[in-house]
Short mmCIF file of C-alpha atoms and ligand atoms in Angstrom, two decimals:
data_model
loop_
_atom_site.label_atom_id
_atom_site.label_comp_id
_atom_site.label_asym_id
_atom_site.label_seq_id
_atom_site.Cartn_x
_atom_site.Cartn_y
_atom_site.Cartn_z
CA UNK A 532 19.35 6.69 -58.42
CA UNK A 533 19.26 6.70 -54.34
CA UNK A 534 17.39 8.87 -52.38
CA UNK A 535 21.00 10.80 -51.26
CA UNK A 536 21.65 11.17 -54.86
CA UNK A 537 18.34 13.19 -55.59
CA UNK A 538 19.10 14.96 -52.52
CA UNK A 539 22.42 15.76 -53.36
CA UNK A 540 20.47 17.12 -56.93
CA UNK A 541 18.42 18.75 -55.15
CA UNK A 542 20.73 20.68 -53.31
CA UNK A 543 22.91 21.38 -56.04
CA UNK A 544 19.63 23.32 -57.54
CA UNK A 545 18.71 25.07 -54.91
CA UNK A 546 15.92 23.04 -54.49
CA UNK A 547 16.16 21.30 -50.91
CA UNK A 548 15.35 22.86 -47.82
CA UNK A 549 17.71 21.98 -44.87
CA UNK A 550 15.78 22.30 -40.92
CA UNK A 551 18.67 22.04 -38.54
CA UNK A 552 16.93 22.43 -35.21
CA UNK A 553 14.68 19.95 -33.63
CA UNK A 554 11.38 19.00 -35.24
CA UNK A 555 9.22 17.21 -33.35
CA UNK A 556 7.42 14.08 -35.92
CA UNK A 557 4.70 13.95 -33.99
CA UNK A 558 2.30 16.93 -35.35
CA UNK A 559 5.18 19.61 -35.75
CA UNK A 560 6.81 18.37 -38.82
CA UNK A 561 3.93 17.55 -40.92
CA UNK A 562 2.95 21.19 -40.65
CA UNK A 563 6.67 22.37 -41.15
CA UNK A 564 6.68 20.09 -44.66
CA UNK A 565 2.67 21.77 -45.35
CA UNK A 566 3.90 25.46 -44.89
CA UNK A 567 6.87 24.73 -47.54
CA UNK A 568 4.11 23.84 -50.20
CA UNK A 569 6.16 20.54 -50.13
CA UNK A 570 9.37 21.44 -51.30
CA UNK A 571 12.06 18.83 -50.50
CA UNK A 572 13.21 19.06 -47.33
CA UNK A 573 15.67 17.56 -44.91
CA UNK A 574 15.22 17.83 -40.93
CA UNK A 575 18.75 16.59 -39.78
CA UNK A 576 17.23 16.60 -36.17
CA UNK A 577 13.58 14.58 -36.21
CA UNK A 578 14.60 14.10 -32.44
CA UNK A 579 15.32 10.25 -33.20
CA UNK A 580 18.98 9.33 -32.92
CA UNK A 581 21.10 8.81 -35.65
CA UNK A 582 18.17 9.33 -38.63
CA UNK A 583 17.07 12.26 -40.91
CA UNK A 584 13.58 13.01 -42.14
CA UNK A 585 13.18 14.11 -45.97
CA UNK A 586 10.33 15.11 -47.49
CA UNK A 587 8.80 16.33 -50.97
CA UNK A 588 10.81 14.16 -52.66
CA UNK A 589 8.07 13.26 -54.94
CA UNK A 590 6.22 16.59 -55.30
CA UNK A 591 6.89 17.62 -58.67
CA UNK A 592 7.00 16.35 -62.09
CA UNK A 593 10.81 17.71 -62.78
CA UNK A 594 11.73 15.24 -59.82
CA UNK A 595 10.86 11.86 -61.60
CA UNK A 596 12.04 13.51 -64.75
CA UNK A 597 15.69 14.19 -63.04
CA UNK A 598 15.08 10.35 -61.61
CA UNK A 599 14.50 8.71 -65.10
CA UNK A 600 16.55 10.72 -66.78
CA UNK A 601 14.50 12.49 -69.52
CA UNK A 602 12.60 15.66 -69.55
CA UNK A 603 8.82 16.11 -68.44
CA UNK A 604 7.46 14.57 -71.87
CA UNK A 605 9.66 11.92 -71.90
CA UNK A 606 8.81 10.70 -68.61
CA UNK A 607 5.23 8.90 -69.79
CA UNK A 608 6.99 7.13 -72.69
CA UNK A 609 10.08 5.71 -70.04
CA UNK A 610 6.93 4.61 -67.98
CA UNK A 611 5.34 2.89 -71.14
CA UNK A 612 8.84 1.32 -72.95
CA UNK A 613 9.41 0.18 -69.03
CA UNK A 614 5.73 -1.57 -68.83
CA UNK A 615 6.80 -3.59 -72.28
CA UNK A 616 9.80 -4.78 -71.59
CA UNK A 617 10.10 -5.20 -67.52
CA UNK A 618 13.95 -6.56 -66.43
CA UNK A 619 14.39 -8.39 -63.76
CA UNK A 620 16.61 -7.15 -61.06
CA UNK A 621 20.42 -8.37 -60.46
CA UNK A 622 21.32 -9.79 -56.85
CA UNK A 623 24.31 -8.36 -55.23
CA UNK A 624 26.04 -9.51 -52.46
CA UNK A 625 26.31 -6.55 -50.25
CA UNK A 626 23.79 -3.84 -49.57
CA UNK A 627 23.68 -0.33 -48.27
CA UNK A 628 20.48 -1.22 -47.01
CA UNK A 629 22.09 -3.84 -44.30
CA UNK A 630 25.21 -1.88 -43.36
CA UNK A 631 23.40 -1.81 -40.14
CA UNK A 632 21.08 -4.97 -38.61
CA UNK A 633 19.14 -4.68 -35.54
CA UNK A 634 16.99 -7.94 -34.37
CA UNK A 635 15.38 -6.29 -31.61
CA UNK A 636 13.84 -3.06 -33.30
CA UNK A 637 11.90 -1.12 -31.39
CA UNK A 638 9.63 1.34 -33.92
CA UNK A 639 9.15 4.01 -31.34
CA UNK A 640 13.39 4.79 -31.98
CA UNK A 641 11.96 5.79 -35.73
CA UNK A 642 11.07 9.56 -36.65
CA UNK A 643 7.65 7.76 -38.07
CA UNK A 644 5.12 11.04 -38.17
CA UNK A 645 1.91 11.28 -36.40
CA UNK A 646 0.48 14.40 -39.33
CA UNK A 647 -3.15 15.39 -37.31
CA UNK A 648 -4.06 15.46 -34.20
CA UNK A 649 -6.83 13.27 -35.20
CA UNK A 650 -4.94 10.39 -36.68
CA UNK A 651 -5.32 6.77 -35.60
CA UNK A 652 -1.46 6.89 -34.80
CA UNK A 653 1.75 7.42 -35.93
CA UNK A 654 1.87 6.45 -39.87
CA UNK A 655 4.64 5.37 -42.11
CA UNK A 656 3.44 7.10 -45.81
CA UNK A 657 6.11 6.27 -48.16
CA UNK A 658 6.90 2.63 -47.73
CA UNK A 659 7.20 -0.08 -50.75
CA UNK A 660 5.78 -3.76 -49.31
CA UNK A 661 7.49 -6.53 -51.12
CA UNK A 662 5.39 -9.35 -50.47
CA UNK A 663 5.88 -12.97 -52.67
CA UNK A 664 2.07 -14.85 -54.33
CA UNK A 665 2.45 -18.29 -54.62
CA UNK A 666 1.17 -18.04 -58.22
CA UNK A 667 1.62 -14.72 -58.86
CA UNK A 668 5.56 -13.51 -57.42
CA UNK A 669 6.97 -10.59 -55.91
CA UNK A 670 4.00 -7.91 -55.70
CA UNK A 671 5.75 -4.29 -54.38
CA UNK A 672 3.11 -1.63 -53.81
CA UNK A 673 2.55 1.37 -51.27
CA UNK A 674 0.51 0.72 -48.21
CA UNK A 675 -0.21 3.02 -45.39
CA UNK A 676 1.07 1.96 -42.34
CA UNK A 677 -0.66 2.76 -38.41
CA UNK A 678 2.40 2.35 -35.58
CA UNK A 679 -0.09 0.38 -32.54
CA UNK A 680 3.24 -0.66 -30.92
CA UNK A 681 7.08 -1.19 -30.59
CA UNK A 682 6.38 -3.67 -32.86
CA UNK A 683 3.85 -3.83 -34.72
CA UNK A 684 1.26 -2.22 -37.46
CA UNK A 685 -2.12 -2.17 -38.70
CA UNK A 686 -1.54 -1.93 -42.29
CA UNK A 687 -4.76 -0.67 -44.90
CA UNK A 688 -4.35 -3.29 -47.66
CA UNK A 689 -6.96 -2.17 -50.47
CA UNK A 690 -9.18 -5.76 -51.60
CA UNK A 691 -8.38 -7.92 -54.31
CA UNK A 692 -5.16 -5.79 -54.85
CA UNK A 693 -1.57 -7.95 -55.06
CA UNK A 694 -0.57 -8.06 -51.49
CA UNK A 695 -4.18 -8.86 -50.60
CA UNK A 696 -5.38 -11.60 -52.64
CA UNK A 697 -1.63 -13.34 -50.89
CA UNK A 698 -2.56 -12.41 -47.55
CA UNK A 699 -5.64 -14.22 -47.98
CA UNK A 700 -3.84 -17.64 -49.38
CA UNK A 701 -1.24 -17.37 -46.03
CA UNK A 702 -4.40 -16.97 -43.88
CA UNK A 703 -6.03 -19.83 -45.17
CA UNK A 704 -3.10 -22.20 -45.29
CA UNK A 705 -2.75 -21.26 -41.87
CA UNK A 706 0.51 -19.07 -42.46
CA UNK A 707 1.64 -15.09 -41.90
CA UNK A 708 3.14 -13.48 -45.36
CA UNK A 709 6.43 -12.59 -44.83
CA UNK A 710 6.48 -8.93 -45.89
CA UNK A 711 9.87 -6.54 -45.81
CA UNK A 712 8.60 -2.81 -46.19
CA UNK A 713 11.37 -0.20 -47.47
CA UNK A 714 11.42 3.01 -46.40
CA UNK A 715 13.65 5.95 -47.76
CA UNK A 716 13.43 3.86 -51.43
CA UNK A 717 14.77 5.53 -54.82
CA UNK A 718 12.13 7.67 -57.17
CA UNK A 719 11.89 5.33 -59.91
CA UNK A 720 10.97 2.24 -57.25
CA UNK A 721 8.11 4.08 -55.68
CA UNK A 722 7.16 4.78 -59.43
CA UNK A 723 7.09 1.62 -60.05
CA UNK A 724 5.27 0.44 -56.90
CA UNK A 725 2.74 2.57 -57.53
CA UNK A 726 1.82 1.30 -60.98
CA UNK A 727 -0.72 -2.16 -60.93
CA UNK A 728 0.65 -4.00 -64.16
CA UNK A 729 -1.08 -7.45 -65.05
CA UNK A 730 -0.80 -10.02 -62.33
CA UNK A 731 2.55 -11.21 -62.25
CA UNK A 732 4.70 -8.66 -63.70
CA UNK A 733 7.00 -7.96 -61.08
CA UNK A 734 7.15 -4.02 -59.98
CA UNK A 735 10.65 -4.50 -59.39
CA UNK A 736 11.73 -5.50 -63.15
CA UNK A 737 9.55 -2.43 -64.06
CA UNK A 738 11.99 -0.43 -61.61
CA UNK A 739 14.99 -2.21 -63.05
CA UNK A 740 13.97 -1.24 -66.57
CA UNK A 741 13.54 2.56 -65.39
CA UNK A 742 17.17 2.56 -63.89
CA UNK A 743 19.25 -0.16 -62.31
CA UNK A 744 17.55 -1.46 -59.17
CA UNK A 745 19.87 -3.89 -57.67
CA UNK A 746 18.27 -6.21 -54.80
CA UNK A 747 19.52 -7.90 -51.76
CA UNK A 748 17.98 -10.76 -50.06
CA UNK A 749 16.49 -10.09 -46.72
CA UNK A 750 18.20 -11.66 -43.23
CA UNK A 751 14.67 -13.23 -41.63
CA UNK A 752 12.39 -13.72 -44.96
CA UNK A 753 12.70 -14.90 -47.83
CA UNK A 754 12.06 -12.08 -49.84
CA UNK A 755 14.28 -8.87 -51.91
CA UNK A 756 14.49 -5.62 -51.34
CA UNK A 757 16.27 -2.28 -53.32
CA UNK A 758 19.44 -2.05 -52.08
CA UNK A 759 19.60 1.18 -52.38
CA UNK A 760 17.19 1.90 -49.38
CA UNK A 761 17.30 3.45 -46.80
CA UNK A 762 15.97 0.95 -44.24
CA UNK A 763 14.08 -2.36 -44.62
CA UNK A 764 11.52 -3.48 -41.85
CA UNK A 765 11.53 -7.34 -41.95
CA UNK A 766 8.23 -9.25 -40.59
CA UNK A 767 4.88 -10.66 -41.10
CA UNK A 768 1.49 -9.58 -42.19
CA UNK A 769 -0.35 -11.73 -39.73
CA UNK A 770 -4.15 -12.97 -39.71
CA UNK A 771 -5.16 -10.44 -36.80
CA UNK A 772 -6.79 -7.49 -37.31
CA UNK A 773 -6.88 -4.09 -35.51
CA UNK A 774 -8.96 -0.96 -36.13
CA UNK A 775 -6.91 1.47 -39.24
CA UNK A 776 -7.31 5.26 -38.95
CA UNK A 777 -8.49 7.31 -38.97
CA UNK A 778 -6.45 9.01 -41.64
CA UNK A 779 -6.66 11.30 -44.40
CA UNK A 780 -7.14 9.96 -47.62
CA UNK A 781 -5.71 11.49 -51.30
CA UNK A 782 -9.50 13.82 -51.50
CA UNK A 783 -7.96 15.51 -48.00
CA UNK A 784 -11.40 14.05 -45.91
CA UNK A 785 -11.05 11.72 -43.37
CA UNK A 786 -11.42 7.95 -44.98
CA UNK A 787 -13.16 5.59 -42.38
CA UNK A 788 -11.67 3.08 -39.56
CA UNK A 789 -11.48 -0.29 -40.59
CA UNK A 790 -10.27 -3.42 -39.21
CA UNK A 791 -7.01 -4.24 -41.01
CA UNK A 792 -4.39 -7.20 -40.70
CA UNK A 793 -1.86 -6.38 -38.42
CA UNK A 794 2.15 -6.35 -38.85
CA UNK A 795 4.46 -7.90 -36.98
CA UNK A 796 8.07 -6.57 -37.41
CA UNK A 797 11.24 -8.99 -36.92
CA UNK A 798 14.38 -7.01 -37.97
CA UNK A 799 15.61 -3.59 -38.98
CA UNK A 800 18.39 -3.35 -41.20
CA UNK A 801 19.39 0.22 -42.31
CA UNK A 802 22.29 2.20 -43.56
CA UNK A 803 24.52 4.13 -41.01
CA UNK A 804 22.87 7.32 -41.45
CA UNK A 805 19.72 6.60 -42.45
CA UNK A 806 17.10 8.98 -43.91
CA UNK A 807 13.31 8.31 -43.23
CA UNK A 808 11.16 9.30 -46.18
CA UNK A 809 7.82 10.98 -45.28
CA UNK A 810 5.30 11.77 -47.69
CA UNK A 811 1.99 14.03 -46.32
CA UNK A 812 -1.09 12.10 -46.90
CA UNK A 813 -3.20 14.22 -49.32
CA UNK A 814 -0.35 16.32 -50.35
CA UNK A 815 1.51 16.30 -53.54
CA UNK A 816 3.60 13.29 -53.24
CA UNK A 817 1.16 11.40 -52.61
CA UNK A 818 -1.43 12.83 -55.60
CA UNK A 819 1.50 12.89 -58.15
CA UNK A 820 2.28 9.02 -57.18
CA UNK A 821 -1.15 7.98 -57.85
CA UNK A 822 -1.69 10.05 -60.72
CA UNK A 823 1.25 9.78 -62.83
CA UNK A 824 1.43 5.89 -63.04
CA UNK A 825 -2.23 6.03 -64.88
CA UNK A 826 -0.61 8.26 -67.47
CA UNK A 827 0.84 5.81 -69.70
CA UNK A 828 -2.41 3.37 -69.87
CA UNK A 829 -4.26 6.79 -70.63
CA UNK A 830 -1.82 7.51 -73.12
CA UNK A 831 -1.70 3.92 -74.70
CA UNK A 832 -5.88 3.71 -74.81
CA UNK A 833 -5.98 7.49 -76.34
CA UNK A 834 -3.04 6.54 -78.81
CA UNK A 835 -5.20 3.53 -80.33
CA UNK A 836 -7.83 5.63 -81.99
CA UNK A 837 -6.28 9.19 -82.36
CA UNK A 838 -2.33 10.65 -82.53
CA UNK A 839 -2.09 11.29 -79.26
CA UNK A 840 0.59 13.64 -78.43
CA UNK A 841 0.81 13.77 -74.34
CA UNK A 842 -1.29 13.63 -71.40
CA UNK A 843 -1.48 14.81 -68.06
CA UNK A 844 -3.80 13.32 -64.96
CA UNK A 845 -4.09 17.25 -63.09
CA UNK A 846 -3.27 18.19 -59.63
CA UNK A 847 -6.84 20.02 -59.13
CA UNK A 848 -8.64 16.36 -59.47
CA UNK A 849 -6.43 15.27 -57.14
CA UNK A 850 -4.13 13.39 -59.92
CA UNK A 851 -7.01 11.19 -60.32
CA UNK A 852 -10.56 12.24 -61.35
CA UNK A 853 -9.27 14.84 -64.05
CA UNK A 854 -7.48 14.97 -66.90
CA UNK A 855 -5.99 17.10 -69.89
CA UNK A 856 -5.46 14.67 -73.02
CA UNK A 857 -3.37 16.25 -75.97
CA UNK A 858 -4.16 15.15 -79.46
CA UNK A 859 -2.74 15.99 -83.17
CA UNK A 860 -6.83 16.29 -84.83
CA UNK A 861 -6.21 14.54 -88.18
CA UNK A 862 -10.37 14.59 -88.30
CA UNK A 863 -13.60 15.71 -87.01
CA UNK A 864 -14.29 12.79 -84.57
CA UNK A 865 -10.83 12.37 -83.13
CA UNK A 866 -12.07 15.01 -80.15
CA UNK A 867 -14.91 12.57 -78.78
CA UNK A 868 -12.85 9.27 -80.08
CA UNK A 869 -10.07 10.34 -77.47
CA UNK A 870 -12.86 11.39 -74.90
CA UNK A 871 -14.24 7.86 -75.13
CA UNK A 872 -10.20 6.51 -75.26
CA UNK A 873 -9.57 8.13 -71.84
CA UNK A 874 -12.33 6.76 -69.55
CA UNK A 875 -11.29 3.07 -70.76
CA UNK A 876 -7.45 4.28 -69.91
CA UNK A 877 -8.12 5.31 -66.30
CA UNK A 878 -11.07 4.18 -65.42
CA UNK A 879 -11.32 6.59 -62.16
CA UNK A 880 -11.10 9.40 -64.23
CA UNK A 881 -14.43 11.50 -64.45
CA UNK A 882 -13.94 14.85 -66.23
CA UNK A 883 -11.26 14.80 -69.45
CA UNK A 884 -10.82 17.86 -71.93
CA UNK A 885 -9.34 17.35 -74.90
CA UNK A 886 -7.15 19.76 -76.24
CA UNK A 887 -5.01 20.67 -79.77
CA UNK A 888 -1.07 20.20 -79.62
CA UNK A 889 -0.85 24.21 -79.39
CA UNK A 890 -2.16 24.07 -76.09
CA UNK A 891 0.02 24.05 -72.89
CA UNK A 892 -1.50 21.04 -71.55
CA UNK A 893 0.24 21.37 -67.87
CA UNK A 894 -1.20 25.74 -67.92
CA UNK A 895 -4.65 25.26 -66.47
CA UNK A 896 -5.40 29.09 -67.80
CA UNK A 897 -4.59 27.70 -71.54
CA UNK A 898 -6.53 24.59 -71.32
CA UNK A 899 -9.31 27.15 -70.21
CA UNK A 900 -8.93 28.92 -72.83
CA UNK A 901 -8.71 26.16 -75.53
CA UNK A 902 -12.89 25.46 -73.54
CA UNK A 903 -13.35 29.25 -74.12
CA UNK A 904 -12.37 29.42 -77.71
CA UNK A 905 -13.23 26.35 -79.43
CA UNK A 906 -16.09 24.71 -77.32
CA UNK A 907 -19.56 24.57 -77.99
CA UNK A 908 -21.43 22.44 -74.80
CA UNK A 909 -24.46 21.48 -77.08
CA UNK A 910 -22.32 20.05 -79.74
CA UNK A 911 -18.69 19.23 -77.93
CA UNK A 912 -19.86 17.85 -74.54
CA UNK A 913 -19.77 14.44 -73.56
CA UNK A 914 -22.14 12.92 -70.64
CA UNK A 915 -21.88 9.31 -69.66
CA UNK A 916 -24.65 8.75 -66.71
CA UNK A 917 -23.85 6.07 -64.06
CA UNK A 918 -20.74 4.74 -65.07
CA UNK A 919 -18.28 2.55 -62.59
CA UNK A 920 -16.10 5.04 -61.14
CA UNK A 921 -13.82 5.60 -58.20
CA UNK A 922 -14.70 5.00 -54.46
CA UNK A 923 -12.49 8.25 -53.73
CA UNK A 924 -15.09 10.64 -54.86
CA UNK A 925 -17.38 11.76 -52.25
CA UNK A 926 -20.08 12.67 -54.57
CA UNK A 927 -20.54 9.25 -56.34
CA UNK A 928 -22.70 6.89 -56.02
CA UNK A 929 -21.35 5.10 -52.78
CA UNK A 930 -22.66 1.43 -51.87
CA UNK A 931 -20.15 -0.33 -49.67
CA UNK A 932 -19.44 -3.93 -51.23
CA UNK A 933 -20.34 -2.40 -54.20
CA UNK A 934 -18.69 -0.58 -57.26
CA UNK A 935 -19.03 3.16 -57.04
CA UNK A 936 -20.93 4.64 -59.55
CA UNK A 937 -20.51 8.55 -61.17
CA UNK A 938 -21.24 10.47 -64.50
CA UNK A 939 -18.37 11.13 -66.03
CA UNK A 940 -17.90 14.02 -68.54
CA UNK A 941 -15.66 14.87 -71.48
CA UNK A 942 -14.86 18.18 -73.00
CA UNK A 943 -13.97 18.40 -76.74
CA UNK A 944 -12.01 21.47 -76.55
CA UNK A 945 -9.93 20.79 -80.19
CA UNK A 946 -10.56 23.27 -83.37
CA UNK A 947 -13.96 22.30 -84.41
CA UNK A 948 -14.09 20.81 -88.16
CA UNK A 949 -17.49 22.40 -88.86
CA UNK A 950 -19.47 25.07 -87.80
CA UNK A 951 -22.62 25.09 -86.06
CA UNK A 952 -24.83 24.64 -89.32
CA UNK A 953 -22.57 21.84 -89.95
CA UNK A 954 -20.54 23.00 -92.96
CA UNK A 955 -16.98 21.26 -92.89
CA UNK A 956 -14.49 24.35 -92.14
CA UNK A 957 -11.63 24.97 -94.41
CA UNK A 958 -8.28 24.86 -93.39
CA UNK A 959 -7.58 28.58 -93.50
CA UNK A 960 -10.46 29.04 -91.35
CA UNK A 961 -9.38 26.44 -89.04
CA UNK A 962 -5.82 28.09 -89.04
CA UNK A 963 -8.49 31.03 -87.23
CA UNK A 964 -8.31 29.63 -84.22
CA UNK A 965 -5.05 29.65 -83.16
CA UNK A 966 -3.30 32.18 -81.42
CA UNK A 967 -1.26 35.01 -83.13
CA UNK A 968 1.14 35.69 -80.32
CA UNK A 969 3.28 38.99 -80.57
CA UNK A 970 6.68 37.19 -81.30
CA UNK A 971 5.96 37.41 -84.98
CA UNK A 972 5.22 40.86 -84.43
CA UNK A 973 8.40 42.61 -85.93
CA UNK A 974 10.35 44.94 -83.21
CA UNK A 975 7.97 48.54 -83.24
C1 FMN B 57 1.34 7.20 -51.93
C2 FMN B 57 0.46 5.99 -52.12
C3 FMN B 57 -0.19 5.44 -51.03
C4 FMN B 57 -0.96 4.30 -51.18
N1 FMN B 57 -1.52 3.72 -50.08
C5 FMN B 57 -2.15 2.54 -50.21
C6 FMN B 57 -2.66 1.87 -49.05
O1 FMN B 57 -2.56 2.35 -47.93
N2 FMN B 57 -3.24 0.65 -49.23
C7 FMN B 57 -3.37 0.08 -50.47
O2 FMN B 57 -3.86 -1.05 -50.54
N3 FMN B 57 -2.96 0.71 -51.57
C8 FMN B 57 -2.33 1.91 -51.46
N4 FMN B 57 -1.86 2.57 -52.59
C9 FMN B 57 -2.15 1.99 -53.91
C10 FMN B 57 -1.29 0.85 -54.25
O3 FMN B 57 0.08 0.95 -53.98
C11 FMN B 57 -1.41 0.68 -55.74
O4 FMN B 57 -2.73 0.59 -56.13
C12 FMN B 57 -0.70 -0.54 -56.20
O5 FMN B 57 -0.35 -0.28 -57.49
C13 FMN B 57 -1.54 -1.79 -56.10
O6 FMN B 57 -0.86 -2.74 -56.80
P1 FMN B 57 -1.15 -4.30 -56.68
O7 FMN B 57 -2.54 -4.50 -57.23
O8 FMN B 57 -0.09 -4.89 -57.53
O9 FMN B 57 -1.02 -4.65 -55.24
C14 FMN B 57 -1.12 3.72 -52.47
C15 FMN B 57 -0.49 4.30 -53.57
C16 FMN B 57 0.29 5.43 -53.40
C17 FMN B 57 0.97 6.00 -54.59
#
């Protein structure tokens, strides 16, 4: 599914927001998308000829639902049934993505947003770099692009990830890595992007199993991309560096300027009208992509020692530190099993409550009051001290070159099986704690 047919969804729900005058990307439209609490919206004049600007296209859950197809819960098993059995892409001859080729781009003609006025430079957000390992294959994943010319990037590429650990072979076999970066790409691609399956499962036969994700080869590398994209930029991540950022990072603080390999860009290709995804750095697109790729190794871990039902990495942890796990309790140690479960699923996560199936696991007031009702901190709390955690948290334990360190904490907010002297409950007083609700009250 392209980005113009979610748009085209969008519309037809009276979902998308359409900006018809001139919005300026440098400052103006980042606070335009901000103000619309990142509803999608189009800006048919970014003052860049002959593009469009969309944005939000990846703030809510009912968006990758509509993109795979399914309904909120079913989105987490798609993701897990897609991990399994990953297809790999079919080549077609033609590509919407090349209607147009330019060998002389010039990156200044692109509506790329510059969000704060204390940014290291204009940055692309929502890009997918294909890259190719020599031992590993295609690697696609998101990196966060600084504009430092007409032609050229410094791009932050995370250590020991995929396109990394390849960047380093090039550079020592005296090479660039060809890279072509894809802008404007379908939901279920950046979904896939966005995951980090086992080295050498290809993110593009996990898009193809989500929903057909034809490729095209590029003109000046040897490399694939979506056809269904917007745009590709062709090039080469090269061995120079330049300073990245500064920037703000998924926490909303400004993350540190770094010296980061610098792009080189060859070729544009695009379609005739091409639309220029931007995604606001700390905002929901950006949280929900990062979040809801962890859910289905959070599910898989809780599944293997309780019936887990569904879970949900939360927007208030940034959709990464905190989570709501859903269980069926079949007995008393299933709450603190699944607890346990979760930090091995994700293992940024830090705080996890466990809730019954009756709970609305996405309604932060009844997950509140599942901790208010069926709780006890002496008895259901779990503390882990010092436990490898994620670099994102400012609070943690922060040694650079070093693993970040945190306590992490887990909430067994399920019906309790005994009470506090430690008598095993009976059913009918387990059936107690549940809520009677006024539908079954008969009409007064
Ligand atoms: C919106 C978004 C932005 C991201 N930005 C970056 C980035 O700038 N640099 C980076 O190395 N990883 C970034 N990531 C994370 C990687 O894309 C992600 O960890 C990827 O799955 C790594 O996979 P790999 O190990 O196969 O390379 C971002 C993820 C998302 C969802």
């Amino acid at each position: 599914m392209s980005l113009r047919r979610f748009l085209a969804w969008a519309a037809s729900e009276g979902r998308l927001a359409k900006i018809e005058r001139p919005v300026d990307p440098h400052l103006e439209m980042a606070r335009s998308i901000h103000a619309r609490q990142e509803q999608p919206v189009l800006f048919t004049d970014p003052q860049r000829s002959g593009w469009q600007v969309v944005a939000g296209v990846c703030a809510r859950r009912e968006h990758f639902a509509w993109a795979l197809g399914t309904g909120a819960a079913g989105i987490v098993p798609k993701l897990i049934e897609a991990l399994r059995r990953p297809s790999p892409p079919a080549r077609v001859p033609e590509a919407p993505c090349q209607e147009i080729v330019d060998h002389t781009p010039n990156l200044d003609l692109l509506p790329i947003l510059k969000h704060l006025p204390g940014d290291g430079g204009p940055y692309v957000t929502a890009a997918v770099a294909i890259i190719r390992d020599p031992d590993y294959g295609r690697n696609a994943s998101f990196h966060r692009l600084m504009q430092t010319g007409p032609h050229s990037f410094a791009a932050r590429i995370v250590e020991g990830r995929g396109t990394d650990t390849a960047w380093r072979k090039a550079v020592a076999a005296g090479r660039d890595l060809d890279i072509a970066i894809c802008l404007g790409a379908p939901i279920h691609v950046l979904l896939a992007a966005a995951m980090s399956p086992a080295k050498g499962v290809d993110e593009l036969a996990i898009a193809n199993a989500l929903a057909p994700t034809p490729v095209a080869r590029c003109l000046t590398v040897d490399l694939e991309v979506p056809a269904e994209c917007e745009a590709v930029l062709e090039g080469r991540i090269t061995a120079q560096l330049a300073d990245e950022g500064p920037f703000i990072d998924l926490t909303e603080t400004w993350d540190i300027v770094r010296p980061q390999p610098v792009i080189q860009i060859d070729c544009l290709t695009h379609r005739r009208d091409p639309i220029y995804h931007a995604l606001l750095p700390g905002g929901l697109e950006h949280k929900l992509l990062m979040g809801l790729p962890r859910e289905p190794t959070l599910f898989q871990a809780v599944a293997e020692v309780a019936d887990c039902r569904a879970v949900n990495i939360t927007p208030g942890g940034m959709n990464w530190l905190h989570a709501v796990v859903q269980i069926a309790k079949h007995g008393p140690e299933d709450g603190r099993r699944a607890i346990e479960a979760a930090f091995r699923g994700h293992g940024s996560l830090k705080h996890v409550v466990v809730v019954d199936d009756d709970v609305d696991l996405y309604d932060p007031a009844a997950v509140e009051w599942a901790i208010a009702t069926r709780f006890q901190a002496d008895q259901d709390l779990v503390v882990l001290p010092d436990q490898p955690s994620s670099s994102l948290d400012p609070s943690a334990k922060l040694v650079p070159g070093q693993q970040a360190l945190s306590a992490k904490m887990g909430l067994d907010a399920t019906i309790p099986w005994t009470d506090r002297t430690g008598r095993l409950l009976t059913e009918a007083e387990r059936e107690g704690f549940h809520k009677v609700g006024y539908e079954s009250a008969s009409d007064a």
